[in-house]
Short mmCIF file of C-alpha atoms in Angstrom, two decimals:
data_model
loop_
_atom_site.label_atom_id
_atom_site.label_comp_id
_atom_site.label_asym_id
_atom_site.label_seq_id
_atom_site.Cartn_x
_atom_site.Cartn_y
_atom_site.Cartn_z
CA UNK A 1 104.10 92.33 79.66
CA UNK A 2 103.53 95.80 80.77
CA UNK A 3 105.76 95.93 84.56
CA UNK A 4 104.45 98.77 87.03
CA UNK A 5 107.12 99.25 89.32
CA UNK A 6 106.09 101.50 92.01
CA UNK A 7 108.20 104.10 94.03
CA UNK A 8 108.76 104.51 96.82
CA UNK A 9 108.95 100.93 97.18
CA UNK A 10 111.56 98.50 99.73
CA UNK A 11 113.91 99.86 102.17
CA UNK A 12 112.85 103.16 103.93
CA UNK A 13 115.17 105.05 106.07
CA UNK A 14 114.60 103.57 109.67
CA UNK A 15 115.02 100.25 107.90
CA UNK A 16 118.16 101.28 106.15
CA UNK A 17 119.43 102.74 109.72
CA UNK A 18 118.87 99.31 111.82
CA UNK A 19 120.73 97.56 109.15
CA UNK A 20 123.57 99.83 108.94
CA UNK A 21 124.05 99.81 112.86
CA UNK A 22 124.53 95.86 112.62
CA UNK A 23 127.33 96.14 109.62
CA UNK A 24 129.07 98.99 111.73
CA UNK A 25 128.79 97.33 114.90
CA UNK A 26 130.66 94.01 113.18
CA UNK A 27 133.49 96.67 111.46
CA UNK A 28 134.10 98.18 114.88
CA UNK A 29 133.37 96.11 117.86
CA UNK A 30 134.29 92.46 115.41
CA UNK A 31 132.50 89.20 115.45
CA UNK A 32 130.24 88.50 116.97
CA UNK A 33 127.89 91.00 117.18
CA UNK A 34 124.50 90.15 118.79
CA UNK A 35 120.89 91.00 117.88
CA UNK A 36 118.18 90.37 119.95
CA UNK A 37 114.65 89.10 117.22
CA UNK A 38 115.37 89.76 113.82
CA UNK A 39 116.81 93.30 113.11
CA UNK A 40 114.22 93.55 110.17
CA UNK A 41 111.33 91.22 108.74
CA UNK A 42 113.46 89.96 106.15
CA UNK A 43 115.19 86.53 106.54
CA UNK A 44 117.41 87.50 103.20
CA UNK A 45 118.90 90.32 105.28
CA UNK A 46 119.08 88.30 108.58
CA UNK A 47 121.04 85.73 106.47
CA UNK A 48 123.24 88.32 105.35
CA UNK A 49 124.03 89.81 108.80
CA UNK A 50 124.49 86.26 110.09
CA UNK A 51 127.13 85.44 107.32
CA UNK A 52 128.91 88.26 108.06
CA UNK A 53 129.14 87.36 111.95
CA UNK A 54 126.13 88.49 113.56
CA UNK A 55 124.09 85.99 115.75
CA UNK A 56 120.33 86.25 116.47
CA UNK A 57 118.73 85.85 119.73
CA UNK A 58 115.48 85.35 120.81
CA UNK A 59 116.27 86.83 124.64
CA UNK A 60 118.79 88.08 126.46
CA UNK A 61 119.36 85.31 128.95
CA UNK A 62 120.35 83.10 125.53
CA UNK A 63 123.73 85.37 125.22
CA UNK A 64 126.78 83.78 126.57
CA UNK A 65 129.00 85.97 129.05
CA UNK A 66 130.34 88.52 126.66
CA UNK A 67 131.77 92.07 126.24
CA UNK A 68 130.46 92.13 122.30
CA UNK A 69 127.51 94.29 121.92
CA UNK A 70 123.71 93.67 121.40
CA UNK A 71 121.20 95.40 119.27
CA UNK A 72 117.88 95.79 119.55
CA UNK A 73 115.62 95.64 116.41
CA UNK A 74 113.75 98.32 114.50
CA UNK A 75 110.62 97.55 115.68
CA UNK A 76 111.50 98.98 119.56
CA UNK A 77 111.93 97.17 122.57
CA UNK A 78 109.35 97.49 125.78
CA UNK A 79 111.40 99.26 128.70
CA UNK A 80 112.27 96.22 130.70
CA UNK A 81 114.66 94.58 127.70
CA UNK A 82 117.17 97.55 128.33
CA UNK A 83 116.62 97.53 132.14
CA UNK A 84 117.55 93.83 131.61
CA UNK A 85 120.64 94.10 129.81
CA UNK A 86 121.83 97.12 132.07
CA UNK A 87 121.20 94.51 134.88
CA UNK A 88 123.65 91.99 133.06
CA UNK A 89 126.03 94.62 132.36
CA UNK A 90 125.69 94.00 128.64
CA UNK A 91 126.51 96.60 125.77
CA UNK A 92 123.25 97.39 123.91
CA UNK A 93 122.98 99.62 120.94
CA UNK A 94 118.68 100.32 120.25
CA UNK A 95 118.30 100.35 116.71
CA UNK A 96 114.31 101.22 117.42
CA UNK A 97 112.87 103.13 114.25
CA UNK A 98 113.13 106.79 115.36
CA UNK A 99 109.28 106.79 113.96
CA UNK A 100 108.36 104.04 116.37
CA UNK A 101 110.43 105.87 118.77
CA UNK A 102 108.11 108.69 117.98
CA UNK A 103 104.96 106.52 119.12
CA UNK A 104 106.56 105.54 121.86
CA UNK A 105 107.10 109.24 123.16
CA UNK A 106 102.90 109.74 122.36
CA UNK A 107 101.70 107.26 124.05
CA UNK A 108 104.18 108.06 127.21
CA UNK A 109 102.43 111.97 126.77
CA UNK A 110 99.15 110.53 126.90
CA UNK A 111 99.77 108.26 130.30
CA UNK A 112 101.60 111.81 131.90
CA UNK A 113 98.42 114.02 130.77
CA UNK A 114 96.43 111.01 133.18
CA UNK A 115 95.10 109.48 129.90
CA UNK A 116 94.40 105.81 129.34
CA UNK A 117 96.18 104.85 126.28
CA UNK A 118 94.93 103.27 123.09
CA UNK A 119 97.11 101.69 120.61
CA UNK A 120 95.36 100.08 117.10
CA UNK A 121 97.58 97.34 115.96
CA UNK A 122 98.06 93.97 115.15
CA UNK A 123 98.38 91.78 118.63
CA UNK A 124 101.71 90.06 119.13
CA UNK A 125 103.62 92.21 116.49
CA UNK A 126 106.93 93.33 117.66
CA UNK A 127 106.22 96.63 117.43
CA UNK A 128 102.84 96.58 119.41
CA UNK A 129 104.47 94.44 121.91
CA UNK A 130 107.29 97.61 122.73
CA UNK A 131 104.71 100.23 122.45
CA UNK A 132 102.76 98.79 125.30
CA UNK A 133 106.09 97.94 127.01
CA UNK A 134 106.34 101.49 127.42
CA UNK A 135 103.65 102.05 130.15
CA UNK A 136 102.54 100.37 132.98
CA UNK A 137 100.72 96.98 132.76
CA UNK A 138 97.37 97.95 132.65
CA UNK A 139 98.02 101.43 130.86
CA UNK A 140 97.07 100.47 127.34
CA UNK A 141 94.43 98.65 125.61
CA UNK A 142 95.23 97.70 122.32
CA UNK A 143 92.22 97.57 119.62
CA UNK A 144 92.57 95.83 115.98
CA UNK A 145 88.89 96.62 114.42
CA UNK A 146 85.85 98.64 114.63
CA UNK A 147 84.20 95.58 116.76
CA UNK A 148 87.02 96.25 119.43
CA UNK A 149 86.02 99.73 119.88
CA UNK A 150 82.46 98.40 119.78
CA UNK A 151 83.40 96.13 122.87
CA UNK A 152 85.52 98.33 124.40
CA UNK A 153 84.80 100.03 127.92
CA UNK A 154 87.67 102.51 128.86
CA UNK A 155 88.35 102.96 132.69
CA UNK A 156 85.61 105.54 133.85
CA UNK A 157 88.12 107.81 135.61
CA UNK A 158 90.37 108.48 133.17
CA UNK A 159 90.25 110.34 129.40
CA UNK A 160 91.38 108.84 126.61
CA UNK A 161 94.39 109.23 124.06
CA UNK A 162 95.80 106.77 121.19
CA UNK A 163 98.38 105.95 119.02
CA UNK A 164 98.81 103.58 116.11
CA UNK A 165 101.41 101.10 114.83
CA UNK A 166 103.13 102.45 112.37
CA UNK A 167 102.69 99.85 109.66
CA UNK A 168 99.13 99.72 109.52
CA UNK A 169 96.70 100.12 106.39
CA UNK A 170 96.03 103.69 105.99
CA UNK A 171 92.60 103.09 104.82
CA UNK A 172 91.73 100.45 108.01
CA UNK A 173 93.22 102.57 110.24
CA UNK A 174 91.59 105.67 109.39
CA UNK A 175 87.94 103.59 110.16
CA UNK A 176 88.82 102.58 113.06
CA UNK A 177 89.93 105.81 114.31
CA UNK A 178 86.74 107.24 113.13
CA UNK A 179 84.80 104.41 114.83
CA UNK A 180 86.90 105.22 117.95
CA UNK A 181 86.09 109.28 118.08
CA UNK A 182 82.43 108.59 117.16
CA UNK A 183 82.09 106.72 120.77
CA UNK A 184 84.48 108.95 122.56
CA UNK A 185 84.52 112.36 120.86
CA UNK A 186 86.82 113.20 123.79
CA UNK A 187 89.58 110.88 122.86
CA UNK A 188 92.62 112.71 122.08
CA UNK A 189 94.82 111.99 119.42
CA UNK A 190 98.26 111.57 119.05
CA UNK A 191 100.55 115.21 118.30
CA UNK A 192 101.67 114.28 114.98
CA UNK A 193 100.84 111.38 112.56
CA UNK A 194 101.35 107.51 113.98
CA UNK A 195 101.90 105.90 110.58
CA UNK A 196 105.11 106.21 109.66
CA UNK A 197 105.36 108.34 105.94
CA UNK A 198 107.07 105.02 104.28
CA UNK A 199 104.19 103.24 104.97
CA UNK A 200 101.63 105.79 103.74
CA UNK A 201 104.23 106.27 100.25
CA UNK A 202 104.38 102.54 99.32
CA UNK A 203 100.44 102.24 99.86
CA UNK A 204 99.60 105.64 97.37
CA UNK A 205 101.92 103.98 94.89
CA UNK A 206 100.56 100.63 94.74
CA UNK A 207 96.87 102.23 95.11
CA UNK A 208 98.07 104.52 92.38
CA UNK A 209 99.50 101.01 90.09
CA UNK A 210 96.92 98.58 91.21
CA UNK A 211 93.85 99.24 89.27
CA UNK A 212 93.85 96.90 85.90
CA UNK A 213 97.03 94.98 87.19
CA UNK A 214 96.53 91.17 86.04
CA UNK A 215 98.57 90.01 88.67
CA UNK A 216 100.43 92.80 91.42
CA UNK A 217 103.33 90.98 93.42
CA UNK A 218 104.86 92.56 96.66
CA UNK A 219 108.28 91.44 97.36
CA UNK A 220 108.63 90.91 101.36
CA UNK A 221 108.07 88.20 104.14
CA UNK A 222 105.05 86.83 105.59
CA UNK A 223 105.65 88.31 108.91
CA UNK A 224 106.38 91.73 107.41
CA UNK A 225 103.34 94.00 108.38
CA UNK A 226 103.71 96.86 105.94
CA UNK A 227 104.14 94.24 102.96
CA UNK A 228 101.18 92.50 103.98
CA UNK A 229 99.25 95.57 103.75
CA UNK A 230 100.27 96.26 100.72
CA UNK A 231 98.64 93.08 99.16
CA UNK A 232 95.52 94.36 100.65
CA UNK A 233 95.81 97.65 98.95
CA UNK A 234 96.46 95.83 95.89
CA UNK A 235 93.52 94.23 95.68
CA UNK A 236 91.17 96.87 97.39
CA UNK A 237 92.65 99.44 94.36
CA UNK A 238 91.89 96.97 91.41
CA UNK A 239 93.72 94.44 91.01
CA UNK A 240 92.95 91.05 89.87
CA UNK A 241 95.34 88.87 91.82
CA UNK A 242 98.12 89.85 94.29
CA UNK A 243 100.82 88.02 96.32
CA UNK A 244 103.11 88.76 98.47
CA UNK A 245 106.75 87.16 97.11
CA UNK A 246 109.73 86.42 98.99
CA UNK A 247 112.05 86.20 95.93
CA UNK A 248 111.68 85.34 92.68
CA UNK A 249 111.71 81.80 92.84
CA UNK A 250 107.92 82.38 94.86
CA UNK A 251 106.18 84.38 91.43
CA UNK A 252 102.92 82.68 91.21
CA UNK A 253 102.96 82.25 87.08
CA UNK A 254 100.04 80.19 86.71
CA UNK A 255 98.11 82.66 88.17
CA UNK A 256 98.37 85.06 84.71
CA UNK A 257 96.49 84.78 81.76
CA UNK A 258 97.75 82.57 79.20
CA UNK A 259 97.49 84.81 76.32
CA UNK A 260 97.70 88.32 75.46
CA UNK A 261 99.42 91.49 76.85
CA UNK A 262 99.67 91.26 80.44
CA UNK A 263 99.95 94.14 83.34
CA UNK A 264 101.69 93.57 86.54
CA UNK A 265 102.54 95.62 89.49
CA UNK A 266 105.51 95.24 91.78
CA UNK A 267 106.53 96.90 94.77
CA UNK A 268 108.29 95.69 97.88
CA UNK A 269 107.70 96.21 101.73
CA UNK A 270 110.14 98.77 103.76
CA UNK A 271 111.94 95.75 104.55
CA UNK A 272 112.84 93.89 101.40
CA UNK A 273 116.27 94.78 99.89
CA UNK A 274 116.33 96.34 96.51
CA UNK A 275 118.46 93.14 95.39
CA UNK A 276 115.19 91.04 95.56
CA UNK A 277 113.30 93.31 93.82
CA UNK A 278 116.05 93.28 90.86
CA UNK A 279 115.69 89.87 91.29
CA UNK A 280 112.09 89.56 90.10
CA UNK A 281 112.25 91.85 87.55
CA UNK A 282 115.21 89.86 85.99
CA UNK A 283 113.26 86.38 86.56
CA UNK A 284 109.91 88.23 84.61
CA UNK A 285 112.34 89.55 81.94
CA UNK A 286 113.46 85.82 81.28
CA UNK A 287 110.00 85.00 80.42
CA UNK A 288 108.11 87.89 79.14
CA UNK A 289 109.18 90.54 76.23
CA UNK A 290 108.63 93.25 79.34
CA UNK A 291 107.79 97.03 79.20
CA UNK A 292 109.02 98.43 82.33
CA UNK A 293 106.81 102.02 83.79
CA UNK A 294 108.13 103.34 86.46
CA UNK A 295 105.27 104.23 88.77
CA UNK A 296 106.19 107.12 90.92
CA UNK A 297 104.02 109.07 93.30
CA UNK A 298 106.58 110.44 95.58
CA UNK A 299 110.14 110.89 96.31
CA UNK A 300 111.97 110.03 99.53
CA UNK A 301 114.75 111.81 100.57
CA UNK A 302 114.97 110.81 104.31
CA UNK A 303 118.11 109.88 106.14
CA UNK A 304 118.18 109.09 109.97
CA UNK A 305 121.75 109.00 111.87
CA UNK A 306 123.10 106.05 113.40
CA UNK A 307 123.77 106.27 116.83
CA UNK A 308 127.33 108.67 118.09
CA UNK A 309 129.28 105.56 118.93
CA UNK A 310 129.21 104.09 115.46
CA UNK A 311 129.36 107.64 113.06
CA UNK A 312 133.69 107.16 113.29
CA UNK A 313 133.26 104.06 111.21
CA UNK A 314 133.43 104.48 107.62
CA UNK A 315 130.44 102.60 105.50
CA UNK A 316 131.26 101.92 102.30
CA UNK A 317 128.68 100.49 99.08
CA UNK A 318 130.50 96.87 99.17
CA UNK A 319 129.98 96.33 102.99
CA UNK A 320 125.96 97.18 101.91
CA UNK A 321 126.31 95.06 98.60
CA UNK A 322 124.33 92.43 100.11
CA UNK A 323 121.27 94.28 99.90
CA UNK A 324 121.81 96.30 97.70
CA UNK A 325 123.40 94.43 94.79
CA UNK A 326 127.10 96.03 93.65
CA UNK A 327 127.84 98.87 93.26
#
């Protein structure tokens, strides 16, 4: 077996930072620390977290009366969850991507400039659900496909501006933006780039893998966005079969040819820890004599701060061994 594994591939940095404010937040404020949804779309790492004393929430009115702080997720928050915990006089660190923060900020320019807002995303995704949270009710409209902008009819008195989730398929996206500034040439788009560069580097370096690939296997969960578009990219880019994984123990064998020299692909979503990923490689070692190509098409070198309250605790590789395997 001939293994493609791509890079950049798993955790990217605004992943990496919502993580790290959880294991600081235990180390300084103690157990428990709080987390309203999962902190990332990856119940390996929520396991992790909870083992080490952190307790996940649906909604604020779930947390007991406490001085022990609560985080909000990666994927943002709409404005009314910190108004809320202000109002219960809770402690609240927002772990919100700084990328998604970055949407949020564009579509809050368009609404000032006396622009109706359109976000393309996926409908009831965390994400999409704090980007609207950000305006008014009534502010944005939220399109998925080229048939929404079909049936769409803007408010007459106002222009037009949009934004995009940032974990969307590059390729979709970019037809339904077209589809969108074909009916209203005068819709203005967002300042700088919506999808987020992890997303855009993991989908080059599987479309870069894909092509020939007997089977291509993405390491993430089902209710990661960016992982599940990279199964579409798989396929769209060549390959015969692709599947999104969980860990090892999910590999779909039978799906490979029974005989001769087999090609696979792997990468991982920006939420799956590089742990799983050595996991599969290890479980497709056991198996198969495997040649292992790395498949590179860009480097990542991005690093966003945790918050000022949490930068006096020291983080060391053991308290991040759970993702990342030892040191």
């Amino acid at each position: 077996m001939t293994l493609l594994l791509c890079g950049p591939r798993g955790f990217c940095a605004g992943v990496d930072r919502a993580i790290q404010i959880v294991v600081l937040a235990l180390k300084k404020y103690g157990a428990p620390v709080y987390v309203r949804h999962e902190i990332v779309h990856n119940r390996y790492v929520v396991e992790g977290l909870e083992n080490q004393g952190a307790i996940f929430v649906k909604d604020l009115d779930e947390l007991p009366e406490t001085e022990q702080p609560v985080i909000f997720s990666a994927h943002g928050v709409p404005k009314s969850v910190p108004e809320r915990a202000a109002s219960m006089n809770l402690k609240y660190l927002d772990a919100t991507c700084p990328l998604v923060s970055k949407v949020h900020k564009q579509a809050m320019l368009h609404e000032r400039r006396g622009r109706h807002v359109v976000l393309i995303g996926h409908k009831g995704h965390p994400e999409v659900v704090g980007t609207m949270g950000q305006l008014p009710e009534g502010a944005v409209t939220l399109l998925e496909t080229e048939a929404d902008v079909d049936a769409f009819v803007p408010p007459a008195e106002l222009g037009l501006g949009f934004v995009t989730q940032t974990t969307l398929s590059v390729d979709d996206t970019a037809g339904v933006i077209a589809r969108l500034q074909e009916r209203f040439p005068e819709a203005q788009a967002p300042s700088a780039e919506s999808i987020c560069y992890a997303t855009t580097n993991r989908q080059e370096a599987v479309k870069a893998a894909a092509d020939g690939c007997d089977l291509f296997l993405v390491v993430g969960a089902a209710n990661s966005s960016n992982s599940n578009r990279l199964v579409d990219v798989a396929l769209r880019s060549g390959a015969k079969e692709a599947a999104l994984v969980n860990t090892a123990a999910d590999i779909p064998y039978a799906t490979l040819p029974k005989a001769g020299p087999l090609t696979v692909g792997l990468s991982a979503g920006a939420s799956a820890p590089e742990v799983l990923i050595a996991g599969v490689i290890d479980a497709l070692k056991d198996r198969y004599d495997v040649t292992l190509e790395l498949a590179q098409t860009a480097i990542e070198d991005e690093n966003f701060m945790v918050m000022r309250d949490l930068r006096d605790v020291p983080l060391t590789a053991d308290d991040m061994a759970f993702v990342n395997g030892p040191a």
